[in-house]
């Protein structure tokens, strides 16, 4: 009888262990929580989902298009193309100045006068803030997988840096 209890406990413990090292991420479904952590050496980052909705003015941070995400010597980097994200009267004025007044749709305008690509290191604990509609099939991607989605889907991202110049937060910009 004790052998059965011992065996049942052993099986329970083993079933919760990661013996092969392949299950690197803790995934939750979108309905479980609005944030979670991932568990890898290269991605110990937080993902936070936020409701879809407009904003009244641009947020603080560096707006950009993320062009590439990659690992180098154990660190994760992005290549970013900085842009200006304008709203309201600023958007209209900038568009008129460029002769593109009709380009202001949904009260925003993007200016990209300098297509210089900047290589930026992601903090190992960066936060990714994404819109709730970016979750597919109820499975929540890791922070780095979200950054890869930003590249593929050409998101406008808002970057926040720490005092060392590392990216500590990437937020997906809502576009109507």
C-alpha angles and dihedrals in degrees: 000000000000088000090059092049091047091048092048091051092046092051091048092052093045093048090057094048126090102229099163099044092227098109096076101158135059104224125194129182118252092254094056099072142330095243139027142164129245123221113222133107091240097040115039089145136133125240119202124186118210131190118265112253146128125264132215098227139005115282125239115269141067113301116213150145112249106225102178141004122199146149124246125178092344096310129102120234137183130205108221134191107207118223140174115245109201130185137187119350092356090056093049093046093049092047092049090049089056093043091248102111090142090058093075102098126166090006098291137097130189121215119195106173094152116046092188112145116225124200110221130183118229116224111244086239101043121151121231115202112195136173115259093242092066094076112101124206092351092286114123116224122221120258093260091048088054090052088052088052088052089057094046096045096037096236121186103238131195114217128204120194135203124225090274093057094252119138108251098170137028118187126189111232115229113236120188 
